Coordinates of C-alpha atoms in Angstrom, one line a residue:
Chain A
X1 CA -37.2 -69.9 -15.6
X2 CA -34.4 -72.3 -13.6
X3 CA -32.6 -70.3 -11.8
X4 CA -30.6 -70.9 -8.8
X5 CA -32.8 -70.3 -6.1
X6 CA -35.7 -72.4 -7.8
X7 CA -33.0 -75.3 -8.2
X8 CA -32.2 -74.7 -4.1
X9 CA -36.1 -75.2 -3.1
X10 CA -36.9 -78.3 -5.3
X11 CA -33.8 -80.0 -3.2
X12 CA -34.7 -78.4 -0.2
X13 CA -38.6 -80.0 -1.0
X14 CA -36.8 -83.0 -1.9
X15 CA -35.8 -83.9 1.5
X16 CA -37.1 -81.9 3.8
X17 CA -34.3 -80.5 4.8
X18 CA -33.0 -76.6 5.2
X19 CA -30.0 -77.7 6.3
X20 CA -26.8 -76.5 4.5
X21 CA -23.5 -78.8 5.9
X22 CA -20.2 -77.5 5.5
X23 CA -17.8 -79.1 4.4
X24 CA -14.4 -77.5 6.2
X25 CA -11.4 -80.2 6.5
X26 CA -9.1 -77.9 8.7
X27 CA -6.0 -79.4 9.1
X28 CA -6.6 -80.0 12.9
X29 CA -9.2 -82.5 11.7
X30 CA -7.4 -84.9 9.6
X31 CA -5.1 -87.8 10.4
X32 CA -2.3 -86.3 8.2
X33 CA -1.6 -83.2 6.9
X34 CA -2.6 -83.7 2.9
X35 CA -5.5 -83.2 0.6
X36 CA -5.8 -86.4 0.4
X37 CA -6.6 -86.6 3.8
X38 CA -9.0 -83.5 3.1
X39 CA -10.8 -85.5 0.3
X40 CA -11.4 -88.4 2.5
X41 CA -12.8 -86.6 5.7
X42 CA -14.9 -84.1 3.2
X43 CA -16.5 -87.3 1.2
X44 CA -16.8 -89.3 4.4
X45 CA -18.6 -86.6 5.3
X46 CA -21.0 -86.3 2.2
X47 CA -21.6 -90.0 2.4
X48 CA -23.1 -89.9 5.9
X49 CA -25.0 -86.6 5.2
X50 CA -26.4 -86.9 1.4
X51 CA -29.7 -87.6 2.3
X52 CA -30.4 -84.5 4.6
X53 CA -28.4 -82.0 3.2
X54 CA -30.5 -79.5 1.1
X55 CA -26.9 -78.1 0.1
X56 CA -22.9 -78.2 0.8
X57 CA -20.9 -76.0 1.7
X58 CA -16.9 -76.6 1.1
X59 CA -14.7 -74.2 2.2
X60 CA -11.8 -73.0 -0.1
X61 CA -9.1 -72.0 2.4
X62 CA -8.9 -75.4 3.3
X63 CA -8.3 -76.7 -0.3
X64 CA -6.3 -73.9 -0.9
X65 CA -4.2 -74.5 1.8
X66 CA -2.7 -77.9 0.1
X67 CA -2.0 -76.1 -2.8
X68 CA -2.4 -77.5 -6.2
X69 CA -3.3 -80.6 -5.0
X70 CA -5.4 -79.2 -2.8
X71 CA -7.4 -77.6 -5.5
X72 CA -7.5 -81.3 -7.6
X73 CA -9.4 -82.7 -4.0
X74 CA -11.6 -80.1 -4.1
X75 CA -12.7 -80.6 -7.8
X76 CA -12.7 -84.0 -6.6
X77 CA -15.3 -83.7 -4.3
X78 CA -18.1 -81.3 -6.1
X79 CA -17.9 -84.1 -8.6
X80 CA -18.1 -86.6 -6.1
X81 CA -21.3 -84.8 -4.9
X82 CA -22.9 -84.6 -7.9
X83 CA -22.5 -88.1 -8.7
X84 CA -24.2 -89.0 -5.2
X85 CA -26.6 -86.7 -5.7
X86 CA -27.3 -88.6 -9.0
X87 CA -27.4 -92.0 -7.5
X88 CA -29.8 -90.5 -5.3
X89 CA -32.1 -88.8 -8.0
X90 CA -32.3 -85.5 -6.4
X91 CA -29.5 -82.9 -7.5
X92 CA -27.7 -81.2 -4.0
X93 CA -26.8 -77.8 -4.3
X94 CA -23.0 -77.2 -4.0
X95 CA -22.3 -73.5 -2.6
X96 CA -18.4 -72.7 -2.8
X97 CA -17.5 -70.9 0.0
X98 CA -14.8 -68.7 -1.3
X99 CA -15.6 -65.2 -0.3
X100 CA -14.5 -63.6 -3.5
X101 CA -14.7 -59.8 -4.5
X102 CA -12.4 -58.5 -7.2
X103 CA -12.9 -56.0 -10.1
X104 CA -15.0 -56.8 -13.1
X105 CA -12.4 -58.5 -15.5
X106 CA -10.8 -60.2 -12.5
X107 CA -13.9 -61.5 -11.0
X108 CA -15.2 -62.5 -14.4
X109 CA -12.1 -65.1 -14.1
X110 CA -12.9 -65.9 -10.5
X111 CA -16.9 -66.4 -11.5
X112 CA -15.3 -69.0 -14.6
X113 CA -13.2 -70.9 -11.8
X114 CA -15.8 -71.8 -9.5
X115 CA -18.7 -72.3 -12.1
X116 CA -17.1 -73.7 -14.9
X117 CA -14.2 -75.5 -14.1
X118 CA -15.1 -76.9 -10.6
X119 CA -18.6 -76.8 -11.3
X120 CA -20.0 -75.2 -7.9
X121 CA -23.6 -73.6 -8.0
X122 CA -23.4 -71.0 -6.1
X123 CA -20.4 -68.9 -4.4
X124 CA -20.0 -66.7 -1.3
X125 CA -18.4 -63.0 -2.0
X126 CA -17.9 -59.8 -0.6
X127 CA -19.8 -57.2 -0.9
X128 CA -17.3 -54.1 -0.4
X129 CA -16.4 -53.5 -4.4
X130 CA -19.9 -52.6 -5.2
X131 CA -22.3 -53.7 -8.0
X132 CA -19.9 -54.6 -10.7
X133 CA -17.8 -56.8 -8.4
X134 CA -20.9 -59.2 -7.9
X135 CA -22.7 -59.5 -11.6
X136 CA -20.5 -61.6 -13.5
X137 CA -21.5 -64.0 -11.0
X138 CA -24.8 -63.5 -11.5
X139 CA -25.1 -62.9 -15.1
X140 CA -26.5 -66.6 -15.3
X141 CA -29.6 -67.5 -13.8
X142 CA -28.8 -70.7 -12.4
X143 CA -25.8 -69.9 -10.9
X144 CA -26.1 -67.9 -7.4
X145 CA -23.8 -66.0 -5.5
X146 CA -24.8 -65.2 -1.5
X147 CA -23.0 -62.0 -0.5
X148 CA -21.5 -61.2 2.9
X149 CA -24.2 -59.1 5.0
X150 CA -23.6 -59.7 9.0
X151 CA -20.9 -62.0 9.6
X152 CA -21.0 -64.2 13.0
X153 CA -17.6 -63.1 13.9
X154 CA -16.2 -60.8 16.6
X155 CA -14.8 -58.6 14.4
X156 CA -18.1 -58.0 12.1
X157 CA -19.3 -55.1 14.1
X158 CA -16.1 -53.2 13.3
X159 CA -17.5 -52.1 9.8
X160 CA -21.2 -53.8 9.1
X161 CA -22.5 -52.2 12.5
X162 CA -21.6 -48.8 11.5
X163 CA -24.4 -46.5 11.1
X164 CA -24.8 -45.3 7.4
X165 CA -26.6 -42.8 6.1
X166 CA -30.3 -43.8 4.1
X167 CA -29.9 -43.3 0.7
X168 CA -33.5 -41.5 0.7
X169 CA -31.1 -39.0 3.2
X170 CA -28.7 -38.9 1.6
X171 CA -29.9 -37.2 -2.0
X172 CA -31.4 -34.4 0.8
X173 CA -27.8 -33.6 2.4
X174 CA -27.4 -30.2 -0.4
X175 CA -27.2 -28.0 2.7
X176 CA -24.1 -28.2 4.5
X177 CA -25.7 -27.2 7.7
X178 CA -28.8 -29.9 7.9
X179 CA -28.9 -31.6 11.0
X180 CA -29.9 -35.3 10.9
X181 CA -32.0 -37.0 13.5
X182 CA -30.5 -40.8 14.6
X183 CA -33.5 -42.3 12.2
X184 CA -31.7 -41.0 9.1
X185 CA -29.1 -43.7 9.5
X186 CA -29.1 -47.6 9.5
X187 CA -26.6 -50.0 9.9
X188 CA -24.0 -51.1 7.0
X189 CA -25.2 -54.4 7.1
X190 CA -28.6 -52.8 6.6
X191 CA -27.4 -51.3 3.4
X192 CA -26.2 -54.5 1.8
X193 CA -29.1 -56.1 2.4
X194 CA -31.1 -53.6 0.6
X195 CA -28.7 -53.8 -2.1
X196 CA -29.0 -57.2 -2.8
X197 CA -32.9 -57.5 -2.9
X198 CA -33.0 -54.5 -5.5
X199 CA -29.6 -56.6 -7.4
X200 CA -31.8 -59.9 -7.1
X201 CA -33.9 -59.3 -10.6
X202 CA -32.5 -63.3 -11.8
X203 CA -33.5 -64.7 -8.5
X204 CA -30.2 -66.0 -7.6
X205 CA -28.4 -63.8 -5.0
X206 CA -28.5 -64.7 -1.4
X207 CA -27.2 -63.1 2.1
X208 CA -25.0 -64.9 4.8
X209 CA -26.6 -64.0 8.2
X210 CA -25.1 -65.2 10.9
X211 CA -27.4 -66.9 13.7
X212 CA -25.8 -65.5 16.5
X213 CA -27.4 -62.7 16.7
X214 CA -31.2 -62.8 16.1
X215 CA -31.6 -59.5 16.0
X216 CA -29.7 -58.7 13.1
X217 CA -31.4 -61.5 11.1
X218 CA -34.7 -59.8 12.0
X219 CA -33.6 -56.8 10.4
X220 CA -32.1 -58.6 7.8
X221 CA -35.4 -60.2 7.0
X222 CA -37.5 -57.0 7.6
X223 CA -35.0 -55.2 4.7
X224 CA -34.9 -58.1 2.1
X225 CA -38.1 -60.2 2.5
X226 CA -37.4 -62.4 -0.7
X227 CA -34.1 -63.2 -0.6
X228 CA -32.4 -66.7 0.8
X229 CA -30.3 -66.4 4.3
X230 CA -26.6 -68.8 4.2
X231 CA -26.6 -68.7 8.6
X232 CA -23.6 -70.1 10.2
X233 CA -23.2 -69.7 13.9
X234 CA -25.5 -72.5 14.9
X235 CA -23.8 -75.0 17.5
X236 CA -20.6 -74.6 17.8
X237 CA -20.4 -70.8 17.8
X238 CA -23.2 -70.5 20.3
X239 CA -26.3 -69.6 17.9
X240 CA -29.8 -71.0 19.0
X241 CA -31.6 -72.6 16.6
X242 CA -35.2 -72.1 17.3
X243 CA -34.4 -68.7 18.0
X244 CA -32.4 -68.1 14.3
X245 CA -35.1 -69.8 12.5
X246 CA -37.7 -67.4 14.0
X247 CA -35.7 -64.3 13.4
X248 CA -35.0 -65.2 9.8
X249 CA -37.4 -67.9 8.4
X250 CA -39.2 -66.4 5.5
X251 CA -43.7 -66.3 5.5
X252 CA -43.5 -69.7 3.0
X253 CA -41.4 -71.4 5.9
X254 CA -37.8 -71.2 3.3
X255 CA -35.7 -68.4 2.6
X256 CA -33.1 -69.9 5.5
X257 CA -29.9 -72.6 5.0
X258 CA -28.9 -73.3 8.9
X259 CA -24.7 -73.7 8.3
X260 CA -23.3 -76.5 10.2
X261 CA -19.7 -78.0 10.1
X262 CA -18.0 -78.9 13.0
X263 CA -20.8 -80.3 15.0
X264 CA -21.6 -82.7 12.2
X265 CA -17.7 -83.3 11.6
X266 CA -16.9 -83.9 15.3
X267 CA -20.1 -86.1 15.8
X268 CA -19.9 -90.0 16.9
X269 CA -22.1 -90.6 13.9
X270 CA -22.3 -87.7 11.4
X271 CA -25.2 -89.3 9.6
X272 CA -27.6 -89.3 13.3
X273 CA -26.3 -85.7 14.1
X274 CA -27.7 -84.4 10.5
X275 CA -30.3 -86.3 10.6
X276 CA -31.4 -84.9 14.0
X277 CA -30.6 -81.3 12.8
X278 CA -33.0 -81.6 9.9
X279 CA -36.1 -82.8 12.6
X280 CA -34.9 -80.6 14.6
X281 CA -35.7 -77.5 11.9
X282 CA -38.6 -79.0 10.8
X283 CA -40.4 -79.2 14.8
X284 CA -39.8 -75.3 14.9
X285 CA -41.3 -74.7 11.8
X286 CA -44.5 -76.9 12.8
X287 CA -44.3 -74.9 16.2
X288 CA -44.1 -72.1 14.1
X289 CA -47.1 -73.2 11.6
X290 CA -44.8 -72.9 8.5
Chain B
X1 CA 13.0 -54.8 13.7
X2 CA 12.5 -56.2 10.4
X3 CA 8.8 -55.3 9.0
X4 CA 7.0 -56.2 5.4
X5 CA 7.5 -52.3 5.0
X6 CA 10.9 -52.4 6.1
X7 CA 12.0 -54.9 3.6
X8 CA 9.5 -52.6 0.9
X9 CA 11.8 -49.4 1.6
X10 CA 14.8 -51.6 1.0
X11 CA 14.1 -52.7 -2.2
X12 CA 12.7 -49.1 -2.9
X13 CA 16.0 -47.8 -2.3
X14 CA 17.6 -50.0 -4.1
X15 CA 16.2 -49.2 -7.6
X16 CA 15.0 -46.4 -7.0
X17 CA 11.6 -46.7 -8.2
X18 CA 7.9 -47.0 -6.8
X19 CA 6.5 -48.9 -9.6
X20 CA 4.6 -52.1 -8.6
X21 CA 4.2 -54.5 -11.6
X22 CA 1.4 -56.3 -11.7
X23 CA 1.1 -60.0 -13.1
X24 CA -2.2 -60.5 -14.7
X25 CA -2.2 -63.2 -17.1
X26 CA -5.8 -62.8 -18.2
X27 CA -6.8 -65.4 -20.9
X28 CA -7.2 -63.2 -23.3
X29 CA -3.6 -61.8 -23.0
X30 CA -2.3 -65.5 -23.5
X31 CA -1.7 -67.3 -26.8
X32 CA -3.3 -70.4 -25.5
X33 CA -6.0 -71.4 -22.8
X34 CA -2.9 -72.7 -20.3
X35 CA -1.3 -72.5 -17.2
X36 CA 1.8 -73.1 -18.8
X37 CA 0.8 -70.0 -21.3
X38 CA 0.2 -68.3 -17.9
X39 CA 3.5 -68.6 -16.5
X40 CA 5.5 -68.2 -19.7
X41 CA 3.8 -64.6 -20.4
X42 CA 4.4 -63.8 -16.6
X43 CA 8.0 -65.1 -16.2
X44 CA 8.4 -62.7 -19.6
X45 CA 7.6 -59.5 -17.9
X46 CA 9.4 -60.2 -14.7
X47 CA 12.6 -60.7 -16.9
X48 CA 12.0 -57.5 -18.6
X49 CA 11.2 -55.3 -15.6
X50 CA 13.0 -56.9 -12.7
X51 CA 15.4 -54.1 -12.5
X52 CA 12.9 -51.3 -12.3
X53 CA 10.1 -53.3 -10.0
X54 CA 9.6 -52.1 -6.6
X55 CA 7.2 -55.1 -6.1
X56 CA 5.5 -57.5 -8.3
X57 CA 1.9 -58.3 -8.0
X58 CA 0.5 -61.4 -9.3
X59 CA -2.9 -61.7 -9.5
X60 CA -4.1 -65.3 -7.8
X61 CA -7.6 -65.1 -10.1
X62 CA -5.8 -65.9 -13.5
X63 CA -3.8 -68.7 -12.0
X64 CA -7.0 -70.3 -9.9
X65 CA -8.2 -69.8 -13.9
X66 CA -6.7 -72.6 -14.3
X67 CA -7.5 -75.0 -11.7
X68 CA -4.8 -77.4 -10.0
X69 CA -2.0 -77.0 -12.8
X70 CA -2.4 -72.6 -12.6
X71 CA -1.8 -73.0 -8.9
X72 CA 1.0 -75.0 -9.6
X73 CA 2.2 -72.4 -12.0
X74 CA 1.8 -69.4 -9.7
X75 CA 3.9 -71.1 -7.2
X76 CA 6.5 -71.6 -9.5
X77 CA 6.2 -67.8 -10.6
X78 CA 6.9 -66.7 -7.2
X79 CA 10.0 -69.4 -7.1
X80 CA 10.9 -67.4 -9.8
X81 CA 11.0 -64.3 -9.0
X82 CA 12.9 -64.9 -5.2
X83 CA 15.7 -66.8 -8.0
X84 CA 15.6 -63.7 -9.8
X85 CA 15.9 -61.3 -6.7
X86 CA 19.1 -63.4 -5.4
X87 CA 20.6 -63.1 -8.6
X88 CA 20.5 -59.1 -8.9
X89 CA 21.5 -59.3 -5.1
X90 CA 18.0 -57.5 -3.9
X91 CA 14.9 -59.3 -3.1
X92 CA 11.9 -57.8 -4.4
X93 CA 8.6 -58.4 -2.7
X94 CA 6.3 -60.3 -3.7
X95 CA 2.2 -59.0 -3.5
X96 CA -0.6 -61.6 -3.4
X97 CA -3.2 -60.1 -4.9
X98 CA -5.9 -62.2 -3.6
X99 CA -8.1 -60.1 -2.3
X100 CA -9.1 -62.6 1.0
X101 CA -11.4 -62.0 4.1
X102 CA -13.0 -64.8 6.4
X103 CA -13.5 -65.4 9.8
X104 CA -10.4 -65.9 11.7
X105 CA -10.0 -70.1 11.2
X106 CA -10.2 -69.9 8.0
X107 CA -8.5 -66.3 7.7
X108 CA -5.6 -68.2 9.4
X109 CA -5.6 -71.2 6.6
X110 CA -5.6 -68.6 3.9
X111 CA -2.8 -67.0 5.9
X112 CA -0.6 -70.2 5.5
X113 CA -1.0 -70.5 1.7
X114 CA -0.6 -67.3 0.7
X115 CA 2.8 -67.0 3.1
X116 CA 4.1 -70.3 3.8
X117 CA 3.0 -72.2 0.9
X118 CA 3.8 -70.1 -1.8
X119 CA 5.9 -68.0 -0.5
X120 CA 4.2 -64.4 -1.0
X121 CA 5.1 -61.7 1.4
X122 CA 2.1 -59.3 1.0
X123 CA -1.3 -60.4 0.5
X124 CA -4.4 -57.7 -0.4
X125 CA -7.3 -58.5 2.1
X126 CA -11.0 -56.9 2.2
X127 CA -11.5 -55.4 5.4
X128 CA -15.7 -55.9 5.6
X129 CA -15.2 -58.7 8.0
X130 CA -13.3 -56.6 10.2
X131 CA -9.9 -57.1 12.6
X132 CA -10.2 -60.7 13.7
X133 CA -10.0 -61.7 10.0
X134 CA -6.8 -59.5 8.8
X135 CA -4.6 -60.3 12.1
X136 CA -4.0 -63.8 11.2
X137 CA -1.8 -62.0 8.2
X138 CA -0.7 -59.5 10.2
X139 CA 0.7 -61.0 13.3
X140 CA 4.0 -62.1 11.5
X141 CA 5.9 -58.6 11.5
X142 CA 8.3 -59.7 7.9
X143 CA 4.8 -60.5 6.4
X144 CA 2.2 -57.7 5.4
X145 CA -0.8 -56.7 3.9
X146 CA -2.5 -54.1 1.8
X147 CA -6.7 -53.7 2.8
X148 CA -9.1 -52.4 0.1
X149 CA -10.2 -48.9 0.7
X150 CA -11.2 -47.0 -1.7
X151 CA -10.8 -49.1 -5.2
X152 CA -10.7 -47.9 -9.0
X153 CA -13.7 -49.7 -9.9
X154 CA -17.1 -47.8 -11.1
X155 CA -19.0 -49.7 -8.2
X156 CA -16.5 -48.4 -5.5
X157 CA -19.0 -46.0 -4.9
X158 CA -21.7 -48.6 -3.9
X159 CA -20.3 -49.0 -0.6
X160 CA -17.1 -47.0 0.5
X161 CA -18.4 -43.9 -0.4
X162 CA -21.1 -44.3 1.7
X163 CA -21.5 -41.8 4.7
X164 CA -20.7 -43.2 8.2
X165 CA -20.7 -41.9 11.9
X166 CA -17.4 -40.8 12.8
X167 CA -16.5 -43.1 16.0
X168 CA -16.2 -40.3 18.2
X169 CA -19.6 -38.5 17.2
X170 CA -21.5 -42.2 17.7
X171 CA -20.6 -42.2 21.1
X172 CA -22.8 -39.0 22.2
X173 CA -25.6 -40.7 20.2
X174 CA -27.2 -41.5 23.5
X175 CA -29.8 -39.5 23.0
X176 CA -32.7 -40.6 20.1
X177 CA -33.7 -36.7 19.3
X178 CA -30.3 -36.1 18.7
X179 CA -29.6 -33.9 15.1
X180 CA -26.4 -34.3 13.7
X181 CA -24.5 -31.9 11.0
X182 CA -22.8 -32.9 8.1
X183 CA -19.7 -32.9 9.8
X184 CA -20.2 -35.4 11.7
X185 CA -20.0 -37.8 8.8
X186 CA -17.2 -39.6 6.7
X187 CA -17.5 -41.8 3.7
X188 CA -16.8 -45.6 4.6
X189 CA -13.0 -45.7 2.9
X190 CA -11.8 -43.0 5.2
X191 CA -13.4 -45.2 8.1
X192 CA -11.1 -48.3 6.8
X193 CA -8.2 -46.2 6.4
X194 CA -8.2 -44.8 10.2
X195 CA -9.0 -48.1 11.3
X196 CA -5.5 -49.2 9.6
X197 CA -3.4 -46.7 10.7
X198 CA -4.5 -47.6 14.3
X199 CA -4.0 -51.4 13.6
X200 CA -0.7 -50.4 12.1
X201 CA 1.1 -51.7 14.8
X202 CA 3.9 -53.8 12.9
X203 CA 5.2 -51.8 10.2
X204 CA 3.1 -54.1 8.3
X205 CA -0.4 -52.8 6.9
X206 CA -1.3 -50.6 3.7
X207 CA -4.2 -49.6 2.0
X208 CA -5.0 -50.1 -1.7
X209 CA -6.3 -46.5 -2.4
X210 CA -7.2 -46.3 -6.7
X211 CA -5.2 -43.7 -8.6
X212 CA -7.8 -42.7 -10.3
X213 CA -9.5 -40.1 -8.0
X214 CA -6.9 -38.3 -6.7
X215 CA -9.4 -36.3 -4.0
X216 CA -9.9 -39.5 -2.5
X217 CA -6.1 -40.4 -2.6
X218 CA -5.7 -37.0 -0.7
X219 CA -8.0 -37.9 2.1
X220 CA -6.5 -40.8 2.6
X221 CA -3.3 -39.5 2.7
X222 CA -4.8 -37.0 5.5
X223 CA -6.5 -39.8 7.6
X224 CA -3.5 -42.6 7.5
X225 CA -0.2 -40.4 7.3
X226 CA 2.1 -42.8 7.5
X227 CA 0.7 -46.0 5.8
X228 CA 1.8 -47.3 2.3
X229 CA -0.3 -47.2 -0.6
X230 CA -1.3 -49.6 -3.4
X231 CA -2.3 -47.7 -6.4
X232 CA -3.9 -49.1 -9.7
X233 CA -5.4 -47.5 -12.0
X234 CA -2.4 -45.3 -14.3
X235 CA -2.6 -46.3 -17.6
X236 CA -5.3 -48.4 -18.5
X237 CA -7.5 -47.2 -16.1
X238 CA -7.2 -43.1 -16.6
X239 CA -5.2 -42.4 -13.6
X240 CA -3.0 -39.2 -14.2
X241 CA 0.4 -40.6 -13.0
X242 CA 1.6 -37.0 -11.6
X243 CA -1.3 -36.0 -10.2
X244 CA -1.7 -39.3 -8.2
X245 CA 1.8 -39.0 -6.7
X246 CA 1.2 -35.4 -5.6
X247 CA -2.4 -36.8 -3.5
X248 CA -1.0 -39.5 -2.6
X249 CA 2.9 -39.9 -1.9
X250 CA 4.2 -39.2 1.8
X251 CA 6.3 -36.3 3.2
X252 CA 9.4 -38.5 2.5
X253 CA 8.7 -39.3 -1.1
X254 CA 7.6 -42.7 -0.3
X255 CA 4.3 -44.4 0.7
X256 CA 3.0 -45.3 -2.7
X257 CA 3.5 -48.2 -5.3
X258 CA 2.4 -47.5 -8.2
X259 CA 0.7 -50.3 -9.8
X260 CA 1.0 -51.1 -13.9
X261 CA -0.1 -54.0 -15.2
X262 CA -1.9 -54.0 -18.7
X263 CA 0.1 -51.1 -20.0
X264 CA 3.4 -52.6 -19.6
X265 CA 2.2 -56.0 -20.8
X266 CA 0.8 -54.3 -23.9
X267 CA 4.2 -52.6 -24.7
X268 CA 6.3 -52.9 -27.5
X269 CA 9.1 -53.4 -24.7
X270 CA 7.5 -54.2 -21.6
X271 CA 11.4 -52.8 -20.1
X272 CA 11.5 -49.5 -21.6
X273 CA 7.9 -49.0 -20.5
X274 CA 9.1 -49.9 -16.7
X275 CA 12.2 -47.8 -17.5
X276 CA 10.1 -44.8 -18.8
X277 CA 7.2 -44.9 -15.8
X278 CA 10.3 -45.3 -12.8
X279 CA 11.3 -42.6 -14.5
X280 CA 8.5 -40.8 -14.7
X281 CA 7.7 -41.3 -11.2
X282 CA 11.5 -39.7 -10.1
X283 CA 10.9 -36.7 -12.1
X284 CA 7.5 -36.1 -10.6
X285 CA 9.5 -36.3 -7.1
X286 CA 11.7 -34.4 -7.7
X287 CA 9.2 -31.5 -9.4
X288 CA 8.0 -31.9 -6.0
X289 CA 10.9 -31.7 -4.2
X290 CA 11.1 -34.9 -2.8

């Protein structure tokens, strides 16, 4: 059965590449202020990166952000990538990141926006609305959704750190005066991840990890061996990469898409920074024996 | 100082109603597939029930529905109702009902569409990614936002119900033999709804709280006395109108918009079924001596 995942590792074997590049024109980037100035930077981009980019990433906000027209660009481009990804025989993986989480009928139109009508493969979303916020993105095999687990912001310990009770625990907690030793808890983050290996029966939902903090990702991997990491954090937010790729590489050497935007954007060639980030993943994993 | 909730209570005042009216043009509603459809049935129900709407709510999901053209119409729709407001000589706020959360960059380009591009004043966020990513809507004092906490969805429970360490009790969790009573716990919404009421700092940030589990509605109420409340659910959804208002309304018969969409939409007269719930919702007050 295709399904999104299996679609992800043929590219990914295609060109030996785990790298995922975002594609994020913020308006600090561009000449002008316009989305056609967002176009032009985000294809410039794809142009220089096409051949080691297992998937791209473009960012909503900054679509959004121009409005209307700002939405045409950004249909623009995922067509733009598929037709290089034609010309190059070897179909690239377009994840919208869009961070979506709405209620069944409204997600169901979100799920029809970014699949049908713009044609992206895969979407990020939230996972705070529970089970029936996620599946009519997932309904489809070949379309993949990768919820938010540990975010590689400041601000994500506020909620995903918190310690939450097991569910094993929690079915046990009748007696209002049981006392609970600090093993009966895990962290939030913990929780989604389990949630989204036992939700992951079409092989198409994913976790966004961030790699700064390689302890999370090793307890994100310990609590969802199967599923496919989205990690941002890598380069310009600090994260290490040999270290990330350690923590959260799967046994079969996949199971990880190292994020990288700015440090691609802002590099004198784009094309020699991705293709340096791609041999760069690749010498861990031989260190590594994967 | 002039604050989102400032403006809110104004408009309150003026028509003496509660009722939040939301703007879902879900295909299916729609005699045609079209953005044009979208804004026709939406600039309908605003000229019915602009005299008895606290706030309107459209819902950015069926206008991204329709690509480049629905984004031009939900602009328009907002254009609409400020022309509207001016007429009738009381602006009534607008709610983005977007649902939005990413890391503070992006958060902050999400930020500028929502309130300088279109024009909202409000904008619903999803607090998993925690404070960094709702300041950049909150930071503005005029401008506000409503965070999910405890929504009317059957998958709510997934997550938000979930039982976390009160902050205080983590802190003496020092000590790994440590046992721990019931007590010591809180389900995830209340968490989100203390941590609003402490970020509160501008007059500025509500919770959306579902009316259809009025327990909940009451501990929220207990755990963030003086925030504002957005409240779906009556109608369609089940919620008892009355018995939401009682959980959930503040000690000076404010804090709550109630939030209709599909019922009033559905009605013969979408007016005399704003008419009939403002009403509603002032005898219910007044029953409770408010």
């Amino acid at each position: 059965m295709e399904t999104f995942f299996s679609f992800l590792e043929r590219r990914v074997d295609d060109c030996s590449s785990l790298l995922c590049v975002g594609l994020d024109p913020h308006v600090s980037m561009l000449p002008e202020a316009s989305a056609e100035a967002a176009l032009e930077f985000s294809l410039g981009i794809v142009q220089e990166t096409s051949a080691y980019a297992a998937a791209f990433k473009p960012n909503a906000a900054f679509f959004e952000f121009f409005g209307a027209k700002g939405w045409d660009a950004l249909s623009e481009l995922i067509a733009a990538i598929k037709a290089e990804s034609q010309r190059m025989g070897s179909m690239i993986p377009i994840i919208l990141d869009a961070k979506r989480g709405d209620i069944a009928s409204t997600a169901a139109a979100y799920a029809k926006s970014a699949f049908d009508h713009l044609g992206a493969d895969c979407i990020t979303l939230n996972p705070y609305l529970g089970k029936d916020s996620i599946e009519p993105f997932i309904n489809v095999p070949e379309k993949g959704a990768f919820l938010l687990c540990k975010t590689s912001n400041p601000g994500a310990s506020d909620l995903q750190d918190m310690l939450v009770l097991n569910d094993e625990e929690r079915g046990k907690m009748k007696d209002d005066d049981a006392l609970l030793p600090l093993s009966s808890f895990q962290p939030l983050y913990i929780q989604v991840a389990k949630n989204a290996q036992r939700w992951n029966l079409n092989n198409n939902i994913g976790l966004v990890v961030g790699a700064t903090q390689p302890e999370a990702l090793a307890n994100v991997r310990a609590a969802a061996p199967d599923l496919w990491f989205l990690s941002p954090g890598v380069g310009a937010q600090g994260g290490d990469l040999a270290t990330a790729l350690k923590a959260g590489l799967r046994a079969d050497g996949k199971g990880m898409l190292i994020n990288v935007s700015r440090s691609i954007a802002k590099a004198e060639s784009p094309k020699r920074a991705a293709a340096e980030l791609r041999d760069e993943i690749l010498q861990v994993k031989s260190q590594l024996g994967l």
